Each structure stands twice: as C-alpha cells, then as structure tokens.
Short mmCIF file of C-alpha atoms in Angstrom, two decimals:
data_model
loop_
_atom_site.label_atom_id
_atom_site.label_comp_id
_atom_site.label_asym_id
_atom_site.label_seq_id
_atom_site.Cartn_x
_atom_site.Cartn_y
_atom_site.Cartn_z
CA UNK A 1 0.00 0.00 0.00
CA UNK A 2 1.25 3.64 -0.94
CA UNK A 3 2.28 5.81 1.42
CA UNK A 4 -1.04 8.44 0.49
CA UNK A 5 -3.17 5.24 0.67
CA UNK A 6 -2.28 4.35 3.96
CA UNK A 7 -2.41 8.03 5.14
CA UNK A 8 -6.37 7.84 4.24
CA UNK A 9 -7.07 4.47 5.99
CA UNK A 10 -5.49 5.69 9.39
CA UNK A 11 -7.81 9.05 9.01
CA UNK A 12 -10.68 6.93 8.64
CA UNK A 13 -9.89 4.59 10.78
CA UNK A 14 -9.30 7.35 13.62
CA UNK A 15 -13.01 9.46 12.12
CA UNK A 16 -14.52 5.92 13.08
CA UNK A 17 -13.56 5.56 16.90
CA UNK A 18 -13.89 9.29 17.16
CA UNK A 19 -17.85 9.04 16.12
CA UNK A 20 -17.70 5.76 17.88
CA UNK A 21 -16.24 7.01 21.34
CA UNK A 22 -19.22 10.32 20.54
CA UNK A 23 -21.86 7.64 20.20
CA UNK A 24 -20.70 6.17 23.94
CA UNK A 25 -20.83 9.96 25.38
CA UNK A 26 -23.20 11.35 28.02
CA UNK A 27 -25.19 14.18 26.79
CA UNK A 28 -23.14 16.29 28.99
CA UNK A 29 -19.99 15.22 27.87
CA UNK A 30 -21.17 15.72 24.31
CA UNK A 31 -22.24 19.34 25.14
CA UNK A 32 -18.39 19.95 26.72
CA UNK A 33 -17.00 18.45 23.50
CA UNK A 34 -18.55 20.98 21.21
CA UNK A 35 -18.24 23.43 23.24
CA UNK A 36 -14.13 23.22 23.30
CA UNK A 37 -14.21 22.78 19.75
CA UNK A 38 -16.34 25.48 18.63
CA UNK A 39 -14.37 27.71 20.78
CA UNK A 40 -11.07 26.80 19.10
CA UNK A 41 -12.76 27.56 15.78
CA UNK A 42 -13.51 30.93 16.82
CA UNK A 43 -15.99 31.61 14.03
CA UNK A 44 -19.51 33.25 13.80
CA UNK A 45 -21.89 32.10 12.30
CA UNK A 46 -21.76 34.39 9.44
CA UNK A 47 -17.80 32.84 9.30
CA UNK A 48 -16.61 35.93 10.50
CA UNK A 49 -13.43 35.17 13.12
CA UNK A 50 -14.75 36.12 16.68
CA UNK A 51 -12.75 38.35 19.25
CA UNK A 52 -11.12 36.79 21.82
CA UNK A 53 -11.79 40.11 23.97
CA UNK A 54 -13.34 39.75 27.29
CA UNK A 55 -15.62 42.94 26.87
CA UNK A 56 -18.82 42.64 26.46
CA UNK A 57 -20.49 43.28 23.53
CA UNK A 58 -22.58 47.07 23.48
CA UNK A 59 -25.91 45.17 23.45
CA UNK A 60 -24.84 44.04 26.60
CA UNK A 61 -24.82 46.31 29.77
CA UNK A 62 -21.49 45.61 31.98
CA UNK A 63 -23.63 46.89 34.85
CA UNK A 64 -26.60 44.75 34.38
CA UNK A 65 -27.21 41.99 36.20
CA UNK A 66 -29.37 39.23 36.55
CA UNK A 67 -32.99 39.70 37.89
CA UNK A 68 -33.25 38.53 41.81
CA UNK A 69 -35.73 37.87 44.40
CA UNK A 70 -34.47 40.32 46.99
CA UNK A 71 -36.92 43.07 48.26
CA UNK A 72 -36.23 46.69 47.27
CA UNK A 73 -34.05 48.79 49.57
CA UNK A 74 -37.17 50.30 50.07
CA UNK A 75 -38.88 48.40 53.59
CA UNK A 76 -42.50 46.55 52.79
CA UNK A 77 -43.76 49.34 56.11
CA UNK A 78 -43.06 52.05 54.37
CA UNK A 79 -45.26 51.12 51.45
CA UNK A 80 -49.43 51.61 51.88
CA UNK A 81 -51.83 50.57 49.83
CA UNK A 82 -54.12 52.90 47.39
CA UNK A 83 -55.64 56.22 49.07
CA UNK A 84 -59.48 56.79 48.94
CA UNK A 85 -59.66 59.99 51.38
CA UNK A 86 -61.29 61.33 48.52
CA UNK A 87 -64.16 59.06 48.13
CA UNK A 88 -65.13 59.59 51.93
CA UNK A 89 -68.22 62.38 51.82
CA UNK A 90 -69.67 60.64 48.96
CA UNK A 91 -69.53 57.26 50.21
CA UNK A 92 -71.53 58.01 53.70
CA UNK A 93 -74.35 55.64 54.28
CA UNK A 94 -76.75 57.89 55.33
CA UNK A 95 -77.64 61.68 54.75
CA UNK A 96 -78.55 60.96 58.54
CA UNK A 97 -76.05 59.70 59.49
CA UNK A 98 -74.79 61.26 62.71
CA UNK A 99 -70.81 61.41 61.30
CA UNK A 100 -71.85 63.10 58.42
CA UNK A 101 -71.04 66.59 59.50
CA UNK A 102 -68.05 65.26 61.16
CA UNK A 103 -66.36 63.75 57.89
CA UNK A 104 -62.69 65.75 58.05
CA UNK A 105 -61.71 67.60 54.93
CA UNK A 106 -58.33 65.53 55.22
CA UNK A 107 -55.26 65.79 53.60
CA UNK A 108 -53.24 63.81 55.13
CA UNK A 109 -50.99 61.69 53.06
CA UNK A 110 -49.33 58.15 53.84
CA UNK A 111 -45.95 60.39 54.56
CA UNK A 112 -47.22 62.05 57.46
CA UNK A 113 -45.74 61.41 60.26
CA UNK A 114 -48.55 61.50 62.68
CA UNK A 115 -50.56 59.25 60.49
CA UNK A 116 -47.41 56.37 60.52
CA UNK A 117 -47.09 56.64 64.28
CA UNK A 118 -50.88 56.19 65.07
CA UNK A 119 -51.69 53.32 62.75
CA UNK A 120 -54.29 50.97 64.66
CA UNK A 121 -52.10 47.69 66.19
CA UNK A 122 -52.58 45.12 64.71
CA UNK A 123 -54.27 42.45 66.75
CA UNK A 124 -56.71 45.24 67.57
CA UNK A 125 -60.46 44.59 67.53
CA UNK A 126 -61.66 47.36 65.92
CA UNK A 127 -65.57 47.25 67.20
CA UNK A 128 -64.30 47.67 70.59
CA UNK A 129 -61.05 49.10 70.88
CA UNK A 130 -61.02 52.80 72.61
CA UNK A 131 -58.54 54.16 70.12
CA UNK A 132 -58.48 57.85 69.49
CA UNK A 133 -59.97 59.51 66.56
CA UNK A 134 -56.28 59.91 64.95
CA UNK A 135 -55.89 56.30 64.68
CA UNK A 136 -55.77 54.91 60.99
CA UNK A 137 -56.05 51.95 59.00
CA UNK A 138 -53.02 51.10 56.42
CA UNK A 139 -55.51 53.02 53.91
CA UNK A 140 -55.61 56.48 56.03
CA UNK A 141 -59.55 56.29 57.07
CA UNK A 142 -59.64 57.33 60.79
CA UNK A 143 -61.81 54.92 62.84
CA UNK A 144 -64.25 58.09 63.50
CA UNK A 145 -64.92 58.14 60.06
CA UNK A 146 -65.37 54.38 59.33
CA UNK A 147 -68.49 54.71 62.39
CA UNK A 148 -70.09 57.78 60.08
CA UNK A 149 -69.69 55.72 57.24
CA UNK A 150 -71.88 53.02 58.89
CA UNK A 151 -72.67 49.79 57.56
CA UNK A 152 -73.27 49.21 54.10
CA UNK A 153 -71.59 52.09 53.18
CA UNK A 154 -71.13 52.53 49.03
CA UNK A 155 -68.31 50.16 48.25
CA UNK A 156 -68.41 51.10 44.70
CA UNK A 157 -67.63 55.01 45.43
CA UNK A 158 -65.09 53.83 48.08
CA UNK A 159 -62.89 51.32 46.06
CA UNK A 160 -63.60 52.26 42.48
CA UNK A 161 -65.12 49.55 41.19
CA UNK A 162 -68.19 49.72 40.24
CA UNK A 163 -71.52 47.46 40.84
CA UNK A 164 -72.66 44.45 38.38
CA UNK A 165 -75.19 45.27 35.79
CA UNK A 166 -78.37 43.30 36.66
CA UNK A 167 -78.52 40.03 35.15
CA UNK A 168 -82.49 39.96 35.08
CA UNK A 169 -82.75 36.86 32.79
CA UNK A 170 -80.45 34.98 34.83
CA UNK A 171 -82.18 31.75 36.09
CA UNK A 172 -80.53 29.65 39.19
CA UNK A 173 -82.64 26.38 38.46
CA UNK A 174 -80.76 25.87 34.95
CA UNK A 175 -77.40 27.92 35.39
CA UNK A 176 -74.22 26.20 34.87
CA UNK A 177 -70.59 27.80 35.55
CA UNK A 178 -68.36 29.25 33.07
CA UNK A 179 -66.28 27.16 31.08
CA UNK A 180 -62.65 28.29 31.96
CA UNK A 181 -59.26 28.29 30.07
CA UNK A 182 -57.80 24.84 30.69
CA UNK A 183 -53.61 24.69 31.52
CA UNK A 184 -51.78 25.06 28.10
CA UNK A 185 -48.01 23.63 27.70
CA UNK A 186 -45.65 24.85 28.79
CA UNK A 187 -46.95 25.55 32.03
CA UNK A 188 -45.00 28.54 33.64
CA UNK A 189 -44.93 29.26 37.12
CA UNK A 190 -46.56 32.36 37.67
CA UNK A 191 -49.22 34.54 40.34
CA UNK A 192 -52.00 34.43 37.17
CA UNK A 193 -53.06 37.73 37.41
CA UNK A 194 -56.04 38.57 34.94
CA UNK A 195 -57.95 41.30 34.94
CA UNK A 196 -61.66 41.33 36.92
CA UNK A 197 -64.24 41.00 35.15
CA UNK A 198 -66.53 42.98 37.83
CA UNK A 199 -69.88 41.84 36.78
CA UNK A 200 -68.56 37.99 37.22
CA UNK A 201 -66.60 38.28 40.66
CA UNK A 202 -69.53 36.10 42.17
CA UNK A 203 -70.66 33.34 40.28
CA UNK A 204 -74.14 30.81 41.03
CA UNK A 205 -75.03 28.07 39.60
CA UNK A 206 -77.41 25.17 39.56
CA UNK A 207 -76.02 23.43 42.77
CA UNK A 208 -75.81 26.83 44.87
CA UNK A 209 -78.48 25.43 47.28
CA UNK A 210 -76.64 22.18 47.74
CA UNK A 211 -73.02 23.76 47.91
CA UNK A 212 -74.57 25.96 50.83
CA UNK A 213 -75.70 22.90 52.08
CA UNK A 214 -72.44 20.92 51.96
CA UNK A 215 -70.44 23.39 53.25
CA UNK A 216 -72.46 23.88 56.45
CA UNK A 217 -71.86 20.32 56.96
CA UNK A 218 -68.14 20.93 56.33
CA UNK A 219 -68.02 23.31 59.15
CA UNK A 220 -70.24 21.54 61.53
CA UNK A 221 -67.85 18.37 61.31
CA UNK A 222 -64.33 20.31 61.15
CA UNK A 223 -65.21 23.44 62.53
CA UNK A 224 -62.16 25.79 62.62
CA UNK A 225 -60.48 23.98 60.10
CA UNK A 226 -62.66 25.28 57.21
CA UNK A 227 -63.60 28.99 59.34
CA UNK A 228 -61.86 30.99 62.05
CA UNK A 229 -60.49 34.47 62.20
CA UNK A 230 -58.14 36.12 64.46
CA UNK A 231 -57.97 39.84 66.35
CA UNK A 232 -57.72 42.70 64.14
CA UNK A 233 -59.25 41.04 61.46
CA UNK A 234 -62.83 42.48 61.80
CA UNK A 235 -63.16 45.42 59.54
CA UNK A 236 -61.72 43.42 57.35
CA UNK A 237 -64.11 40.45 57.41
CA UNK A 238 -67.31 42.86 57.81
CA UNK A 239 -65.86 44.85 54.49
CA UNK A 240 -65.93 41.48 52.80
CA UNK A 241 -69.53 40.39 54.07
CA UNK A 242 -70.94 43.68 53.16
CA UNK A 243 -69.50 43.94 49.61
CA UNK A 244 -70.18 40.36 48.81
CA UNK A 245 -73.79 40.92 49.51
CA UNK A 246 -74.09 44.55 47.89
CA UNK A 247 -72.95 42.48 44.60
CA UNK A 248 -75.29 39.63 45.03
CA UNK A 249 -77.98 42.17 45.10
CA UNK A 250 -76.92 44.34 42.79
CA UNK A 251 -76.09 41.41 40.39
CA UNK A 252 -78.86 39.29 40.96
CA UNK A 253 -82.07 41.73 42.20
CA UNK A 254 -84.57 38.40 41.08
CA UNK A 255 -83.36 36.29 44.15
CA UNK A 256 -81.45 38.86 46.76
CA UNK A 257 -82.49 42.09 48.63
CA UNK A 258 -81.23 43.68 51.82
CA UNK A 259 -83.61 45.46 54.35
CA UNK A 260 -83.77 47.42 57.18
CA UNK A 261 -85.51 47.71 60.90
CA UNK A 262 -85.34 49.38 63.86
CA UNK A 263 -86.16 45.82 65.87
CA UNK A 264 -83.41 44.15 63.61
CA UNK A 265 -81.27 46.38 62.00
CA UNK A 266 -79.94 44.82 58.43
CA UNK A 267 -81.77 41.81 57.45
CA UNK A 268 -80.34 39.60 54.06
CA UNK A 269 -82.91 38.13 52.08
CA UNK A 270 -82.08 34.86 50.35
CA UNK A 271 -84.80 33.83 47.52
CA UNK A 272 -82.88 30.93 46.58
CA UNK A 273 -83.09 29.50 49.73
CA UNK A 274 -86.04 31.12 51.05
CA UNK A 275 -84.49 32.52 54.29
CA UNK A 276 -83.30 35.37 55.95
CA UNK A 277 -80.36 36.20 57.56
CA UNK A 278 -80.10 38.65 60.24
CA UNK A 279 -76.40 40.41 59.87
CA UNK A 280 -76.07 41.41 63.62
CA UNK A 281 -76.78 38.20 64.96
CA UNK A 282 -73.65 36.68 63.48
CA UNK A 283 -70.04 37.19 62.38
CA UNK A 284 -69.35 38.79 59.07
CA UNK A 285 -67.50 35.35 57.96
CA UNK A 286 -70.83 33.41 59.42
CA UNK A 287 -73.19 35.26 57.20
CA UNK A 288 -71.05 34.25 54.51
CA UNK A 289 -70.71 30.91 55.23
CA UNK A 290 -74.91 30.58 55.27
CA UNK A 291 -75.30 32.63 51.94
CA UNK A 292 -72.33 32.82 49.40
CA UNK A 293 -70.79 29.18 48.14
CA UNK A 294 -67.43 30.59 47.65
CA UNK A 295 -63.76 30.57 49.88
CA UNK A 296 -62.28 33.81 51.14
CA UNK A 297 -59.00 34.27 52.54
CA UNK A 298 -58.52 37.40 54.52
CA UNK A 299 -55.14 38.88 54.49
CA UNK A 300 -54.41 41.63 56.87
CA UNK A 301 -51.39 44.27 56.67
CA UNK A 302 -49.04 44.05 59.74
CA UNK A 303 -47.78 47.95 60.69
CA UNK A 304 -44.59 46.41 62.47
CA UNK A 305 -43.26 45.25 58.78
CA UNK A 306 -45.78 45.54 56.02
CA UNK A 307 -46.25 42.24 55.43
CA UNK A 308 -49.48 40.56 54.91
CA UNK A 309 -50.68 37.74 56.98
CA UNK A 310 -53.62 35.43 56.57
CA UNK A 311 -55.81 36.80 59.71
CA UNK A 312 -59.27 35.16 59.09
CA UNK A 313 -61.17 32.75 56.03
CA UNK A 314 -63.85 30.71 55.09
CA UNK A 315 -62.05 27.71 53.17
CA UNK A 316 -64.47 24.61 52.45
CA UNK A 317 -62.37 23.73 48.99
CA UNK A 318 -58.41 23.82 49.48
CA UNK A 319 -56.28 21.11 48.62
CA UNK A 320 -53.50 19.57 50.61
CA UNK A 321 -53.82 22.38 53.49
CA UNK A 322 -56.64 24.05 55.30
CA UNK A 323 -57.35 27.41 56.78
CA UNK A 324 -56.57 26.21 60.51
CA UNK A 325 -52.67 24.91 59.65
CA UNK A 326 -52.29 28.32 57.88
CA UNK A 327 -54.00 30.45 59.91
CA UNK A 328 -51.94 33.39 61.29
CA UNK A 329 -48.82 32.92 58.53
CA UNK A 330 -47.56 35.51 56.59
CA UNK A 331 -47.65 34.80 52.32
CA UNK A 332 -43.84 33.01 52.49
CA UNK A 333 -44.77 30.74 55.03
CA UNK A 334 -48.26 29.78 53.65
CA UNK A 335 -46.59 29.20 50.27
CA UNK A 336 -43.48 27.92 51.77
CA UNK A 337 -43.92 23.89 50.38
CA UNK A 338 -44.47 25.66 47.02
CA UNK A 339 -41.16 24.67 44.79
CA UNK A 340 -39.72 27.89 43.40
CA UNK A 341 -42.00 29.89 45.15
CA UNK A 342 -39.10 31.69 47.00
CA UNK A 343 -37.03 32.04 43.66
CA UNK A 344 -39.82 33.16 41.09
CA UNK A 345 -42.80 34.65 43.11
CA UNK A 346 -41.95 35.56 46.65
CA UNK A 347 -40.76 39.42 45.65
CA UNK A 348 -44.26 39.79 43.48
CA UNK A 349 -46.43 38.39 45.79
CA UNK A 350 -45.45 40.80 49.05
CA UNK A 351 -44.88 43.65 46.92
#
C-alpha cells in the first residue's frame, strides 16, 4: 500500500472511533466536546473570526445583572396601599347619618408622620377598641370616620369599582358555571393575574343550594379547620360580608335584597333558599358561610413590617392544606412547600 493510501485508511480509521467514542458519550460530555471545539474555531456564524476580547459586547450592559428575588431597599412598612380619602363624603351611608357633618376635609398623606405613628395595632379589635380619633387603618380612614360611614356604606364610590349590571334573565334552576381556560403547555410558574371581570366576581349556579348545604356540613364536622379568624381582622371580614352581599344584590335583584328595621337592623334576604339572615346576629365570615358558596381568605397588613398575613377565612375547597394549619402565617410561610415559590414569586407576591 502507498504511502497516500495508507495516510487515508489511518484518518478513517481514527473518524470511526472518534464518532464511535461520541456515540458512547453522556449528553453532557457531548455538550463539553462541542463546546471546546467550537471555541477553538472561533468563528460566527456568518464565518466571521470572533474576538477573543473579554468585553462585552454594546448590546450588553457591563452593569446589568441578573434579575433577583431580593426586596427593594425600600422596607415593605413604608409602602401603603391605594388612598381613597377622597371618596369619603360621597360614600356616607346615610344623609342621617350622625358622622356626616363630622367627615374631616383631610389631607393627610401616607408620609405624614402623625398618620405612621398612630396606625391601629394590629391584633386590635376594631368594634371595641377605645382608640383615638387619629388612629388609621393602612388606607388612612380614621376609625371616626369608618363609624359615620356606617354599615353598608357605598363600596363602589369607596374602592372604584363599580356594581354588576343586573342580570335579570339569569335563572338559578338551569345555570351552569363558566367554562374556563384549561392549563396550556408549557406551564410557567406564575401569580395568574387577569384582569376582573366585575360583573362575574360572584358566580351561582345550579347546585348553589346544595353547595350551601355541603359546606355547612363541612363546618359543623371540622369546625375551625374550614372557618376561624383572628384579632384585628374584623373590619376586614365585615368589608368582605358587606361587599359580597351589595354584589349579590346588585347582580342578581330576582333572588337577593337587603332590608332594614329598627327591631333588627340589616336583614339579608335569600330567595334561593327562602331565608333570611339577620347580619347582627352573626359574624361577618358566618353570614357568609350561610349565603355565598365561595372561599375567602382574609389577608391583613401588619404595621410592624408591612407584610401581609392570613388573619381570618372561610375555606371549604383547598387542597392539601386548610385554613386552621395556615392560619396566622404571613404569604412566604403559607406558600413555603411551594417549589420555586421563594425564587420566582416571593418578591411579586409581598410587593
């Protein structure tokens, strides 16, 4: 054999246990292989040579870095949520009411100094505590004002959002719930924000009778487990009764009205169920419980940090946890067995 000839059989003898030892690789090892080779070629892919310089190119920001987790410098008790001072004198309950006249033209703003230092603690009970009439909630409304407000105050002026258009030709006996947007892959792991639609915050259906039903029984047989609430979480909870039932009426006028009495005060009419259910006579979270087949988690703001902490609920339908083994913890440690939560949606999630 000539000399060229035996030149060739070597090179293909050594091209065969080279794709032969590639074949035996780990995909790892693979991935390191071409990796050292394509950076001894140097080349582009438009077969331009590549610079060996370590500076980065000028699409690339030396200073930036990659996104983190970590808070802002910013602390959480600094930050308040939105202001509604100026929604106070239209949203009084009354044009009787005896606070009326003694709504403050306010301008305090979350900076203030004497509104930071007189926030109301929070493990107060607000129906009882003797707290002076510059003590504030996290969204600057004085506890004087809250009692001229009253109850059933107009949540719609207060937050923003308005009420549900009527839905007149609704009809419990043959409604069925919304089909919803199944998971699509890939699934990413995100807080799956979407915007409210307002009119459809409080869904009924067919079964609403029998939901009310089974979840009664629920709480009869594990009691705090599916409903409890803590101190300082009573405006909170009565805000939630009284807006839940403003949109049930509003939404639904066919099966749901609200009255009032001097003998009883507020009285909630149920036409589904053909009851009534005095409001005084129970907790806000009760007169849920007997009326609206849906959970709520209340989350309270704590002044000492600005964190939010689950401080009261009505949870028939979790899975894997329920309301009394969370009760108390702030969002990290509710979501704590959550993989990635600390990584990907911790940050979002408080802020």
């Amino acid at each position: 054999m000539s000399l060229s000839g035996q030149y060739l059989a070597a090179t293909g003898l050594g091209l065969l246990l080279s794709f032969v030892s590639y074949l035996l690789m780990t995909v790892s090892q693979r991935n390191l292989v071409y990796n050292r080779v394509a950076s001894c070629l140097k080349f582009s892919e438009r077969g331009q040579p590549t610079s060996s310089s370590t500076t980065p190119p000028r699409s690339v920001s030396p200073e930036k870095k990659p996104p983190s987790n970590i808070p802002p410098s910013s602390e959480y008790k600094d930050i308040f949520p939105p202001w509604r001072r100026d929604a106070l004198a239209s949203a009084v309950a009354s044009p009787t009411s005896a606070g009326k006249d003694s709504l403050p033209g306010s301008t305090i703003e979350s900076s203030n100094p004497s509104f930071r230092t007189n926030l109301i603690p929070f493990t107060a009970d607000y129906g009882t505590c003797a707290a002076p009439a510059s003590t504030y909630t996290p969204m600057g409304i004085a506890l004087t004002e809250i009692a001229a407000l009253g109850d059933f105050p107009d949540y719609a002026e207060l937050s923003g959002v308005p009420l549900p258009a009527p839905y007149s030709e609704f009809k419990i006996e043959s409604a069925l719930p919304r089909p919803y947007r199944p998971f699509r892959w890939a699934y990413h792991q995100t807080m799956s924000l979407t915007k409210l639609e307002t009119d459809w915050w409080l869904e009924l259906e067919r079964d609403f009778a029998k939901s009310i039903k089974d979840r009664k029984e629920l709480f009869a047989t594990r009691g705090k487990m599916m409903l409890d609430y803590l101190p300082g979480s009573e405006l909170a909870c009565k805000e939630l009764m009284e807006m839940a039932l403003q949109f049930l009426c509003a939404r639904y006028p066919q099966y749901f009205s609200l009255s009032y009495s001097n003998d009883k005060g507020y009285v909630f009419h149920n036409g589904i169920l053909k009851n009534e259910t005095v409001i005084g006579d129970m907790h806000p979270l009760h007169v849920l419980l007997e009326n609206v087949p849906e959970d709520f988690a209340v989350m309270v703001r704590n002044p000492e940090d600005g964190y939010y902490y689950l401080r009261g609920g009505v949870l028939c339908s979790s899975l894997g946890w329920s309301l009394g083994s969370k009760l108390g913890m702030q969002l990290k440690e509710i979501h704590g067995p959550i993989p990635d939560y600390k990584e990907k949606m911790e940050f979002s999630m408080d802020r």
